[in-house]
Amino acid sequence: MRKKLLMGAAATAAFALVLTGCAAGDTDSGSAGGLQIDVPDVPAHEKMGDFESEVNIVAWSGFVEDAWTEAFEKDTGCVVNRRVAGTSDEMVQLMRTGDYDLVSASGDASLRLIAGGDVQPLTLDLIPNFGDDIVEGMKGQLYDTINGKSYGIPIGRGANILQYNSEVVTEEPTSWDIAWEADSPYAGKIIAYDAPIYIADAAVYLMAHEPDLGITNPYALDEKQLAAAVDLLKQQNDIVSEYWSDPAAQITSFAGGTTVAGTSWEVLRKLTENEKFKSVLPEEGSTGWSDAWMLATESKNPNCAYAWMDYASSPKVNGAIAMNFGMAPANAAFCDMSDEAKAHCDYYNATNEDYFKKVWFWTTPIEQCIDGRTDVKCTNFQQWTDAWVTVKN
């Protein structure tokens, strides 16, 4: 199971210096053009040639398995070499070695790779399976679409939901308030995510409960808004029993009774294998994550890499990846392939865009306000990292 940890201070400081360009167009989170910023002018691979002999992939555990690589290797002659990474930071570092062609990047890594010139824009015509069946909510997003160019081929997505022990929390929660407010009846048994990006979860709550702060995107916080989010996180710290970054630790905390409510992924609730653990996407909405295949700028095997992206985007293979990891697949056609597939898609809300419209997918904070503001500078991830250190002290 992956741990989506975030980059160190030195890396984030360098990244913040890169992503400081002025907005050049629509920066709405639903814009099909994605974000408008200055990034390296990297050429795209525009025409398929002969397959090379291999493709080297950095991926989350469960994304590249023998069960579906064998047919690909037989059909293309491209041997799949997999390197499993445990964190987004590790993925970025590995991609910068020049030894890998593809990476299954999350939104907290993709902007780093694009801004660093480490990945190239994609020629979508070379990926036939990136078509009408790819869910609309995973196309043209801020974290992998820059200046109208697509840098990522969607794999799957998930929400950071509120999980609870229904034997203790006997009424289904409708709000995150039980996990954030000082007077929560479950104080001392709340679990929270342990990473600077969790500041965005506080921002989502403030968007609903303190509208005067003017937060319209939880990843676009000016200094005053960041301070408010940190104050809320410090308040939450007094009622938190445990912070988690290792999914196994989160499961153990719920199963052992240390925790009765808090932030989770749908797959973690499922893995507890106990019907008393339930989950809900509260009325305020939530943060979430979305993964995409991204192609190295200096890929030595671009034809095999494009072939893999197309193969892995087919309904059968994309669905196998989604079921293996525990997330909503990107290719909606998978959901009609069998009763099992339909049940999986229903569980993870795969084609429910109304559900995912309430989810703010992880996007690395940058000094350019991605909510469209130009009269103020937003805080970058280095500032978030520094702020996070103060939350638990």
Coordinates of C-alpha atoms in Angstrom, one line a residue:
M1 CA 0.0 0.0 0.0
R2 CA 1.4 3.4 -0.9
K3 CA 2.2 6.2 1.4
K4 CA 1.7 9.6 -0.3
L5 CA 4.3 11.6 1.6
L6 CA 5.5 14.9 0.3
M7 CA 8.8 16.5 -0.7
G8 CA 11.5 17.8 1.7
A9 CA 12.2 21.4 2.4
A10 CA 15.1 21.9 0.0
A11 CA 13.1 20.4 -2.9
T12 CA 10.0 22.4 -2.2
A13 CA 11.9 25.6 -1.9
A14 CA 13.4 25.1 -5.4
F15 CA 10.0 24.1 -6.7
A16 CA 8.4 27.3 -5.3
L17 CA 11.0 29.4 -7.2
V18 CA 10.0 27.7 -10.5
L19 CA 6.2 28.1 -10.2
T20 CA 5.9 31.8 -9.8
G21 CA 4.7 32.9 -13.2
C22 CA 1.7 35.2 -13.7
A23 CA -1.7 33.8 -14.6
A24 CA -2.3 33.9 -18.3
G25 CA -5.9 32.7 -18.4
D26 CA -8.7 30.8 -16.7
T27 CA -7.5 29.0 -13.6
D28 CA -10.8 27.5 -12.5
S29 CA -10.4 24.0 -11.2
G30 CA -12.8 22.7 -13.8
S31 CA -11.1 24.4 -16.7
A32 CA -10.4 22.1 -19.6
G33 CA -7.3 24.2 -20.3
G34 CA -5.8 23.5 -16.9
L35 CA -3.4 25.9 -15.3
Q36 CA -1.6 28.7 -17.2
I37 CA 2.0 29.2 -16.0
D38 CA 5.5 29.4 -17.4
V39 CA 7.1 25.9 -17.7
P40 CA 10.0 24.5 -19.8
D41 CA 9.2 24.2 -23.5
V42 CA 9.5 20.5 -23.9
P43 CA 8.8 18.8 -27.2
A44 CA 6.3 16.0 -27.5
H45 CA 6.7 12.6 -29.1
E46 CA 4.4 13.1 -32.1
K47 CA 4.7 10.0 -34.2
M48 CA 4.9 6.3 -33.4
G49 CA 7.9 4.4 -34.5
D50 CA 9.2 0.8 -34.0
F51 CA 8.8 -0.5 -30.5
E52 CA 12.0 -0.6 -28.5
S53 CA 12.8 -3.6 -26.4
E54 CA 11.6 -2.4 -23.0
V55 CA 9.8 0.2 -21.0
N56 CA 10.9 1.2 -17.5
I57 CA 8.1 2.3 -15.1
V58 CA 8.1 3.9 -11.7
A59 CA 4.7 3.0 -10.1
W60 CA 2.7 2.7 -7.0
S61 CA 2.4 -0.8 -5.6
G62 CA -0.4 -2.7 -7.4
F63 CA -0.3 -0.6 -10.6
V64 CA 2.0 -2.8 -12.7
E65 CA 1.6 -6.5 -12.1
D66 CA 2.5 -9.7 -14.0
A67 CA -1.2 -10.5 -14.5
W68 CA -1.5 -7.8 -17.1
T69 CA 2.1 -7.2 -18.2
E70 CA 2.5 -10.6 -19.9
A71 CA 0.0 -10.0 -22.6
F72 CA 1.5 -6.5 -23.3
E73 CA 5.0 -8.0 -23.6
K74 CA 3.8 -10.7 -25.9
D75 CA 1.9 -8.2 -28.2
T76 CA 4.6 -5.5 -28.4
G77 CA 7.9 -7.2 -27.5
C78 CA 8.4 -4.4 -24.9
V79 CA 9.6 -5.9 -21.7
V80 CA 8.1 -4.2 -18.7
N81 CA 10.6 -3.3 -16.0
R82 CA 8.9 -2.0 -12.8
R83 CA 10.2 0.0 -9.9
V84 CA 7.8 0.4 -7.0
A85 CA 7.9 3.7 -5.2
G86 CA 6.5 4.4 -1.8
T87 CA 6.2 8.2 -1.9
S88 CA 5.6 11.0 -4.4
D89 CA 9.0 12.4 -3.4
E90 CA 10.7 9.1 -4.3
M91 CA 8.9 9.1 -7.7
V92 CA 10.2 12.6 -8.5
Q93 CA 13.7 11.7 -7.5
L94 CA 13.7 8.5 -9.6
M95 CA 12.3 10.2 -12.7
R96 CA 15.1 12.8 -12.5
T97 CA 17.7 10.0 -12.8
G98 CA 16.9 9.6 -16.4
D99 CA 16.5 5.8 -15.9
Y100 CA 12.7 5.6 -16.3
D101 CA 10.2 6.2 -19.1
L102 CA 6.9 6.4 -17.2
V103 CA 5.6 7.2 -13.7
S104 CA 2.2 6.9 -12.1
A105 CA 2.2 10.3 -10.6
S106 CA -0.2 11.8 -8.1
G107 CA -1.3 15.4 -8.1
D108 CA 1.2 16.3 -5.4
A109 CA 4.1 15.2 -7.7
S110 CA 2.9 16.0 -11.2
L111 CA 3.3 19.8 -11.1
R112 CA 6.9 19.3 -9.8
L113 CA 7.7 17.1 -12.7
I114 CA 6.2 19.4 -15.3
A115 CA 7.8 22.5 -13.8
G116 CA 11.2 20.8 -13.6
G117 CA 11.0 19.8 -17.3
D118 CA 11.1 16.1 -16.3
V119 CA 8.0 15.0 -18.2
Q120 CA 6.8 15.9 -21.7
P121 CA 3.4 16.9 -23.0
L122 CA 1.5 14.0 -24.6
T123 CA 0.2 13.5 -28.1
L124 CA -3.3 12.1 -27.2
D125 CA -3.9 10.9 -30.8
L126 CA -1.3 8.2 -30.1
I127 CA -3.4 6.9 -27.2
P128 CA -6.7 5.7 -28.7
N129 CA -8.0 4.4 -25.4
F130 CA -7.9 7.9 -24.1
G131 CA -11.3 8.6 -25.6
D132 CA -14.9 9.1 -24.7
D133 CA -14.9 6.4 -22.0
I134 CA -12.4 8.3 -19.8
V135 CA -14.5 10.0 -17.2
E136 CA -14.7 13.7 -17.8
G137 CA -13.8 14.6 -14.2
M138 CA -10.2 13.3 -14.8
K139 CA -9.5 15.3 -17.9
G140 CA -7.9 18.7 -18.1
Q141 CA -7.2 19.1 -14.4
L142 CA -4.9 21.7 -12.8
Y143 CA -2.4 19.1 -11.6
D144 CA -1.6 17.6 -15.0
T145 CA -2.8 20.0 -17.7
I146 CA -0.6 23.1 -18.3
N147 CA -1.2 25.9 -20.9
G148 CA -3.7 23.7 -22.7
K149 CA -1.3 20.7 -22.9
S150 CA -2.0 17.3 -21.4
Y151 CA 0.9 15.8 -19.4
G152 CA -1.0 12.9 -17.8
I153 CA -3.1 10.0 -18.8
P154 CA -5.6 9.3 -16.0
I155 CA -5.4 6.0 -14.0
G156 CA -7.8 6.4 -11.1
R157 CA -9.0 8.6 -8.3
G158 CA -10.3 8.6 -4.8
A159 CA -11.7 10.9 -2.1
N160 CA -10.3 11.5 1.4
I161 CA -13.5 10.6 3.2
L162 CA -14.7 10.6 6.8
Q163 CA -14.6 7.1 8.3
Y164 CA -16.3 6.3 11.5
N165 CA -17.1 3.4 13.9
S166 CA -20.8 3.1 13.7
E167 CA -21.0 1.3 17.1
V168 CA -19.7 4.5 18.7
V169 CA -20.8 7.1 16.2
T170 CA -24.4 5.8 16.0
E171 CA -25.8 8.5 13.7
E172 CA -24.3 8.9 10.3
P173 CA -22.3 12.2 10.3
T174 CA -23.2 14.8 7.7
S175 CA -20.4 17.2 8.6
W176 CA -16.7 17.1 9.3
D177 CA -17.4 19.0 12.5
I178 CA -17.0 15.9 14.7
A179 CA -13.4 15.7 13.5
W180 CA -12.5 19.4 13.7
E181 CA -14.4 21.1 16.5
A182 CA -13.0 21.3 20.1
D183 CA -16.3 20.2 21.6
S184 CA -16.6 17.0 19.5
P185 CA -18.2 14.2 21.5
Y186 CA -15.4 12.0 20.1
A187 CA -12.5 14.2 21.3
G188 CA -9.4 12.1 21.9
K189 CA -10.4 9.5 19.4
I190 CA -10.0 11.4 16.1
I191 CA -7.4 10.4 13.5
A192 CA -5.9 12.8 11.0
Y193 CA -3.6 12.6 8.0
D194 CA 0.1 13.4 8.7
A195 CA 1.4 15.6 5.9
P196 CA 1.6 19.3 5.0
I197 CA -1.0 18.7 2.2
Y198 CA -3.5 18.0 5.0
I199 CA -3.7 21.8 5.5
A200 CA -6.0 21.7 2.5
D201 CA -8.5 19.6 4.5
A202 CA -8.7 22.4 7.1
A203 CA -9.1 24.9 4.2
V204 CA -12.1 22.9 2.9
Y205 CA -13.7 23.0 6.3
L206 CA -13.1 26.7 6.5
M207 CA -14.6 27.3 3.1
A208 CA -17.9 26.1 4.4
H209 CA -17.8 27.4 8.0
E210 CA -15.9 30.7 7.7
P211 CA -16.8 32.1 4.2
D212 CA -15.6 35.6 5.2
L213 CA -12.0 34.3 4.8
G214 CA -12.7 34.2 1.1
I215 CA -11.2 30.8 0.4
T216 CA -12.4 29.5 -3.0
N217 CA -9.7 26.8 -3.6
P218 CA -8.1 25.0 -0.7
Y219 CA -4.7 24.9 -2.5
A220 CA -4.7 28.7 -3.0
L221 CA -4.2 30.3 0.4
D222 CA -2.8 33.7 1.1
E223 CA -0.9 34.3 4.3
K224 CA -4.1 35.2 6.3
Q225 CA -6.0 32.1 5.0
L226 CA -3.0 29.8 5.7
A227 CA -2.8 31.2 9.3
A228 CA -6.6 30.5 9.8
A229 CA -6.1 26.9 8.5
V230 CA -3.2 26.4 10.8
D231 CA -5.2 27.7 13.8
L232 CA -7.9 25.2 13.0
L233 CA -5.3 22.4 12.7
K234 CA -3.9 23.3 16.1
Q235 CA -7.4 23.2 17.6
Q236 CA -7.9 19.7 16.0
N237 CA -4.6 18.6 17.4
D238 CA -6.1 18.8 20.9
I239 CA -8.7 16.1 20.0
V240 CA -6.5 13.9 17.8
S241 CA -5.6 10.5 19.1
E242 CA -3.2 9.7 16.2
Y243 CA -1.8 11.0 12.9
W244 CA -1.3 8.6 10.0
S245 CA 0.6 8.4 6.8
D246 CA 1.0 4.6 6.7
P247 CA -2.3 3.1 5.7
A248 CA -1.6 0.0 7.8
A249 CA -1.4 2.2 10.9
Q250 CA -4.7 3.8 10.1
I251 CA -6.4 0.4 9.8
T252 CA -4.8 -0.7 13.1
S253 CA -5.9 2.5 14.9
F254 CA -9.6 1.9 13.9
A255 CA -9.5 -1.9 14.4
G256 CA -7.9 -1.5 17.9
G257 CA -10.4 1.2 19.1
T258 CA -7.8 4.0 19.4
T259 CA -9.8 5.9 16.8
V260 CA -13.5 6.1 16.1
A261 CA -13.6 8.8 13.4
G262 CA -11.3 10.7 11.0
T263 CA -9.8 11.0 7.6
S264 CA -9.5 7.8 5.5
W265 CA -9.6 6.3 2.0
E266 CA -12.5 4.1 0.9
V267 CA -10.2 1.2 0.4
L268 CA -8.9 1.4 4.0
R269 CA -12.4 1.2 5.3
K270 CA -12.9 -1.8 3.1
L271 CA -9.7 -3.5 4.2
T272 CA -10.8 -3.4 7.9
E273 CA -13.2 -6.2 6.9
N274 CA -15.7 -5.2 9.6
E275 CA -19.2 -3.9 8.8
K276 CA -19.2 -1.5 11.8
F277 CA -16.7 0.7 10.0
K278 CA -18.5 3.1 7.6
S279 CA -17.7 6.2 5.7
V280 CA -19.3 9.3 4.2
L281 CA -18.3 12.3 2.1
P282 CA -19.6 15.1 4.3
E283 CA -21.5 18.1 3.1
E284 CA -18.4 20.4 3.1
G285 CA -16.7 18.1 0.5
S286 CA -13.2 16.8 0.9
T287 CA -9.7 16.6 -0.6
G288 CA -8.7 13.7 -2.8
W289 CA -6.1 12.2 -5.1
S290 CA -5.9 11.4 -8.7
D291 CA -3.1 9.4 -10.5
A292 CA -1.9 9.6 -14.1
W293 CA 0.8 8.1 -16.3
M294 CA 3.4 10.7 -17.2
L295 CA 6.2 10.3 -19.8
A296 CA 9.8 11.3 -19.1
T297 CA 11.2 14.1 -21.3
E298 CA 14.3 12.0 -22.1
S299 CA 12.5 8.7 -22.4
K300 CA 14.7 6.2 -24.2
N301 CA 11.7 4.0 -25.0
P302 CA 8.9 6.4 -26.0
N303 CA 7.1 4.0 -28.4
C304 CA 6.9 1.3 -25.8
A305 CA 5.9 3.9 -23.3
Y306 CA 3.0 5.2 -25.5
A307 CA 2.0 1.6 -26.1
W308 CA 1.8 1.0 -22.4
M309 CA -0.2 4.1 -21.7
D310 CA -2.7 3.0 -24.3
Y311 CA -2.8 -0.6 -23.1
A312 CA -3.2 0.4 -19.5
S313 CA -6.0 2.7 -20.4
S314 CA -8.1 0.0 -21.9
P315 CA -11.2 -0.9 -19.9
K316 CA -10.0 -4.3 -18.8
V317 CA -6.5 -3.3 -17.7
N318 CA -7.4 0.0 -16.2
G319 CA -10.2 -1.8 -14.3
A320 CA -7.7 -4.4 -13.1
I321 CA -5.4 -1.7 -11.8
A322 CA -8.3 0.0 -10.0
M323 CA -9.6 -3.2 -8.4
N324 CA -6.1 -4.2 -7.4
F325 CA -5.3 -0.9 -5.7
G326 CA -8.8 0.0 -4.5
M327 CA -9.9 3.2 -6.3
A328 CA -12.3 4.5 -9.0
P329 CA -11.1 3.6 -12.5
A330 CA -10.5 6.2 -15.1
N331 CA -12.1 4.2 -17.9
A332 CA -15.8 4.0 -17.3
A333 CA -16.3 1.3 -19.9
F334 CA -14.9 -1.1 -17.3
C335 CA -17.9 -0.6 -15.1
D336 CA -20.1 -2.4 -17.7
M337 CA -17.9 -5.5 -18.2
S338 CA -19.3 -7.6 -15.4
D339 CA -21.3 -7.6 -12.2
E340 CA -18.1 -7.5 -10.2
A341 CA -16.9 -4.5 -12.1
K342 CA -20.2 -2.7 -11.6
A343 CA -20.1 -3.4 -7.9
H344 CA -16.5 -2.0 -7.7
C345 CA -17.5 1.1 -9.6
D346 CA -20.5 1.7 -7.5
Y347 CA -18.5 1.3 -4.3
Y348 CA -15.9 3.9 -5.4
N349 CA -18.4 6.2 -7.2
A350 CA -16.5 5.8 -10.4
T351 CA -19.0 7.5 -12.7
N352 CA -20.7 9.7 -10.2
E353 CA -19.4 13.1 -11.2
D354 CA -21.7 14.8 -8.7
Y355 CA -19.8 13.0 -6.0
F356 CA -16.4 14.0 -7.3
K357 CA -17.4 17.6 -7.9
K358 CA -17.2 17.9 -4.1
V359 CA -13.6 16.6 -4.1
W360 CA -10.6 18.9 -4.4
F361 CA -7.8 16.8 -5.8
W362 CA -4.3 17.2 -4.4
T363 CA -2.5 20.0 -6.1
T364 CA 0.8 21.4 -5.0
P365 CA 0.4 25.0 -3.6
I366 CA 2.3 27.6 -5.5
E367 CA 2.8 31.4 -5.2
Q368 CA 0.6 32.0 -8.2
C369 CA -2.9 31.9 -6.8
I370 CA -4.6 29.1 -8.8
D371 CA -8.0 30.5 -7.8
G372 CA -7.5 33.3 -10.3
R373 CA -6.5 36.1 -7.8
T374 CA -3.8 38.4 -9.1
D375 CA -3.8 41.1 -6.4
V376 CA -2.2 38.9 -3.8
K377 CA 0.6 36.2 -3.6
C378 CA -0.4 32.8 -2.4
T379 CA 1.6 30.6 -0.1
N380 CA 3.8 27.9 -1.6
F381 CA 4.5 24.4 -0.4
Q382 CA 7.6 25.4 1.5
Q383 CA 5.4 27.7 3.6
W384 CA 2.9 24.9 4.1
T385 CA 5.7 22.5 5.2
D386 CA 7.0 25.1 7.7
A387 CA 3.5 25.7 9.0
W388 CA 2.8 22.0 9.4
V389 CA 5.8 21.6 11.8
T390 CA 4.0 24.0 14.1
V391 CA 0.7 22.1 14.2
K392 CA 1.8 19.3 16.4
N393 CA 4.2 21.2 18.7

